Each structure stands twice: as structure tokens, then as C-alpha cells.
XYZ file of C-alpha atoms in Angstrom:
239
model
C -11.163 -1.893 -51.646
C -11.522 -5.377 -50.166
C -7.854 -5.341 -49.134
C -8.348 -1.969 -47.394
C -11.302 -3.357 -45.418
C -9.277 -6.403 -44.411
C -6.428 -4.203 -43.179
C -8.909 -2.059 -41.251
C -10.398 -5.125 -39.512
C -6.917 -6.378 -38.642
C -5.980 -3.008 -37.102
C -9.257 -2.847 -35.161
C -8.733 -6.399 -33.936
C -5.228 -5.564 -32.713
C -6.470 -2.422 -30.961
C -9.199 -4.454 -29.241
C -7.092 -7.404 -28.126
C -3.978 -5.507 -27.003
C -5.622 -4.060 -23.843
C -7.086 -7.487 -23.060
C -3.673 -9.101 -23.437
C -2.142 -6.399 -21.231
C -4.692 -7.087 -18.464
C -4.020 -10.805 -18.696
C -0.319 -10.114 -18.268
C -1.021 -7.985 -15.209
C -3.176 -10.600 -13.503
C -0.420 -13.061 -12.573
C 1.767 -10.163 -11.422
C -0.979 -9.015 -9.054
C -1.695 -12.572 -7.971
C 1.970 -13.107 -7.021
C 2.267 -9.672 -5.446
C 4.636 -9.537 -2.475
C 4.791 -6.492 -0.187
C 8.003 -4.538 0.171
C 10.017 -5.846 3.107
C 10.357 -3.941 6.372
C 14.128 -3.937 6.886
C 14.224 -1.616 9.913
C 11.759 -0.052 12.338
C 11.570 3.092 14.475
C 13.278 5.553 12.148
C 13.502 8.933 13.885
C 11.151 11.645 12.680
C 12.154 15.207 11.784
C 10.738 17.047 14.804
C 13.939 18.999 15.445
C 14.683 19.866 11.823
C 13.759 23.201 10.269
C 12.196 23.582 6.826
C 11.375 26.483 4.550
C 7.673 25.877 5.111
C 5.450 27.226 7.849
C 4.213 23.672 8.474
C 6.629 21.109 9.861
C 7.901 18.464 7.454
C 7.518 15.030 9.023
C 8.022 11.432 7.899
C 5.070 10.050 9.862
C 1.970 9.339 7.730
C 3.915 9.861 4.484
C 5.658 7.642 1.955
C 9.067 9.287 1.917
C 12.244 9.039 -0.109
C 14.880 10.347 2.307
C 18.262 11.665 1.159
C 21.334 13.402 2.594
C 23.165 15.927 0.385
C 25.649 17.175 2.961
C 27.513 20.467 3.313
C 27.965 20.975 -0.445
C 24.563 20.222 -2.020
C 25.649 21.576 -5.415
C 28.247 18.818 -5.652
C 25.340 16.362 -5.577
C 23.393 17.876 -8.466
C 23.678 14.722 -10.610
C 22.284 12.602 -7.788
C 19.478 15.115 -7.231
C 18.624 15.232 -10.950
C 18.501 11.436 -11.184
C 16.151 11.348 -8.217
C 13.966 14.089 -9.666
C 13.672 12.646 -13.169
C 13.476 8.939 -12.335
C 11.442 8.936 -9.105
C 9.857 12.305 -8.306
C 8.426 12.887 -11.787
C 6.895 9.412 -11.743
C 5.193 9.607 -8.344
C 4.538 13.313 -7.774
C 0.928 13.934 -6.871
C 0.392 10.519 -5.321
C -1.298 10.900 -1.962
C 1.192 11.430 0.895
C 4.278 10.971 -1.305
C 7.286 13.214 -0.660
C 11.022 13.478 -1.164
C 12.875 14.918 1.829
C 16.489 16.032 1.535
C 18.438 16.545 4.770
C 21.136 19.238 4.727
C 23.173 20.979 7.433
C 22.318 24.432 8.693
C 24.210 27.093 6.741
C 23.631 25.524 3.314
C 20.542 27.604 2.508
C 22.252 29.617 -0.263
C 23.667 26.477 -1.878
C 20.218 24.865 -1.775
C 18.766 27.890 -3.597
C 21.308 27.407 -6.383
C 20.570 23.685 -6.512
C 16.866 24.439 -6.850
C 17.580 26.567 -9.919
C 19.236 23.576 -11.539
C 16.587 20.949 -10.829
C 13.367 23.024 -10.548
C 13.645 23.834 -14.237
C 10.027 24.126 -15.281
C 7.984 23.554 -12.152
C 7.692 24.125 -8.438
C 8.559 20.821 -6.762
C 5.846 21.028 -4.112
C 6.419 17.472 -2.853
C 10.207 17.900 -2.624
C 11.385 19.339 0.681
C 14.689 20.389 2.224
C 15.127 20.226 5.993
C 18.005 21.743 7.926
C 19.644 20.397 11.057
C 22.799 20.478 13.107
C 25.588 17.986 12.523
C 24.534 16.099 15.645
C 20.884 15.953 14.568
C 21.791 14.666 11.115
C 24.090 11.973 12.484
C 21.454 10.986 15.035
C 18.797 10.618 12.316
C 21.127 8.610 10.090
C 21.991 6.276 12.976
C 18.345 5.130 13.118
C 18.551 3.936 9.498
C 19.855 0.550 8.450
C 22.625 1.115 5.927
C 25.653 -0.590 4.465
C 26.994 2.886 3.703
C 28.237 5.500 6.166
C 27.745 9.232 6.028
C 30.718 10.997 4.474
C 32.572 13.612 6.514
C 30.477 16.313 4.830
C 27.295 14.539 6.068
C 26.318 13.293 2.602
C 25.651 9.941 0.982
C 24.771 8.938 -2.579
C 22.146 6.558 -1.182
C 18.494 7.310 -0.454
C 16.041 5.436 1.753
C 12.345 4.544 1.528
C 10.412 5.258 4.731
C 6.770 4.233 5.117
C 3.927 5.953 6.958
C 4.747 4.151 10.221
C 8.410 5.219 10.283
C 9.611 1.810 9.095
C 12.395 1.557 6.554
C 11.514 -0.503 3.488
C 13.731 -2.459 1.128
C 14.481 -6.023 0.065
C 15.647 -8.804 2.359
C 16.594 -10.711 -0.790
C 17.600 -8.286 -3.517
C 18.340 -10.865 -6.204
C 16.588 -10.818 -9.561
C 14.695 -13.896 -10.741
C 17.621 -14.820 -12.975
C 20.078 -14.480 -10.081
C 17.858 -16.738 -7.969
C 17.733 -19.313 -10.790
C 21.524 -19.150 -11.081
C 21.791 -19.604 -7.297
C 23.701 -16.371 -6.790
C 24.410 -15.437 -3.134
C 21.619 -13.532 -1.407
C 22.044 -9.871 -0.515
C 19.797 -7.310 1.141
C 18.823 -3.878 -0.153
C 18.461 -1.197 2.514
C 19.032 1.850 0.313
C 19.346 2.878 -3.342
C 22.351 4.441 -5.060
C 21.310 7.619 -6.887
C 24.416 7.457 -9.096
C 23.274 4.122 -10.537
C 20.568 5.096 -13.036
C 19.427 1.518 -13.630
C 19.069 0.895 -9.886
C 16.939 4.017 -9.398
C 14.925 3.676 -12.624
C 14.095 0.024 -12.182
C 14.609 -1.394 -8.696
C 13.758 1.669 -6.623
C 10.869 2.860 -8.780
C 9.411 -0.638 -8.672
C 9.767 -0.754 -4.877
C 8.000 2.589 -4.419
C 5.203 1.364 -6.701
C 4.885 -1.838 -4.633
C 4.579 0.228 -1.452
C 1.792 2.322 -2.980
C 0.049 -0.907 -4.008
C 0.264 -2.155 -0.429
C -1.372 0.962 0.990
C -4.057 0.924 -1.696
C -4.886 -2.692 -0.862
C -5.018 -1.824 2.834
C -7.542 0.930 2.107
C -9.620 -1.506 0.070
C -9.359 -4.232 2.708
C -7.522 -6.534 0.291
C -4.041 -6.462 1.807
C -2.651 -9.757 3.033
C 0.830 -9.937 4.530
C 3.130 -12.886 3.882
C 2.270 -14.697 7.140
C -1.477 -14.471 6.498
C -0.986 -15.588 2.898
C 1.135 -18.558 3.998
C -1.474 -19.644 6.568
C -4.252 -19.376 3.985
C -2.307 -21.435 1.456
C -1.519 -24.101 4.064
C -5.189 -24.253 5.006
C -6.157 -24.684 1.339
C -3.583 -27.464 0.923
C -5.028 -29.338 3.920
C -8.639 -29.100 2.747
């Protein structure tokens, strides 16, 4: 009986201290929080694109994951599924979040078939398809910063994060902490490869989360950009 009571107290102690330990682990992460870099400004909006909705689908005032599936959307079903399962399912329902997929006019039937494959159990209300001409799609893509080019069928495996002010977000220095410690060459991240599960699951999901944190802090009046933070720290050092 005494042994049972001891075990019970141990279990209760673990259950009590685990949440405390978790919060303590979060604190330094929040303290060292860095906003997601603006890598490009003035991304074109979708004014001239047509959607299946009565209301226009726009990038302005939304946190958007923007993709291009090209003339054969069904050939990109793996990319679409990765995006749905690793990003959409995690952030659906967050205020002003959306995934927008750009496709050429004339692909409406193919998009319907694609929907059957990825809309398995639910209506993806924050996932939109917009249709445009070849010229409109190329014009939109030209306002994005990208190491990749659109394929001849107007598709790319890469997706882009666009903030509420039509700025493209990413990483000026995309190295991990270990790569920085090992003095690996710097590289920038402007987009995310939907074929690379690890890149979408970890890097991109983390970047979207950071962007949501930034907007939450702005609403709460707690947001401090890197310049303001640097000035504050310099002031503290000189006091």
C-alpha cells in the first residue's frame, strides 16, 4: 500500500512539473524571437484572377501560402497533398490564413479531380484556386523573388509566403544553428519546395508560425522589429 502511494505521488509530481518545465523551455525561445525576414516587397495582388467564389480572392490583408500548379494540376497531386497535410491542416482556422493555388484558365475540370483527391474528408474552405491567363500568371510570378523559374506548363514545386502587406517572407540566412556553428556558407530562402517533406514540415511550418506570432504581438503592442531591438539593447549597454 505504501509503495502504491509513493508511485501515485511520483506520477502526480511529474504531471505537475512537466507543464512548468515546458513553459520554462518556451521562455528563452520567446525571448530570442526573431521576426520572419521580408525578402521582397510589392508582390502583385490577384485583382485580375478569377475564382470559384462570388467574393474576390486577394492576398492583401491575409497570410497566404501561394502556389502554382500549372496546366496539369493532377500531375502535382503529391505536392498538393504535402501542402495540405503538413501546412494547411496545421494552420486552418487561423485568422486571415489561406492557401491560394494559381492555375491557368481551362484547367477547371482537372482542378475538380484534384479536389477529389485532397479534399478527402472535409471542405477546404481556406484553400482557394484562382484562374488566369498565361500572361497574368507570368506577370504575377515576376513580382516574386525566386531562385526557381516557372516551368513551361506554368508550374513550380515551390510555394511562397506572402504577408498581409503584400511582402514576401522568408529567410535572409537559411542556415540552421549547427550550420552556423560549422561556418557553412550562408544562403537565402525565398520559397519552399513542396516535394521536400522535411523542408515543408519543419522549416516552412516554423516560418508560418513565426509570422503568426509577429502579427499577434503587433495586435498586443508587443512587437519589436530587429532595428528597434538593437537600439534598445545598445541603450541598455550604455546605461
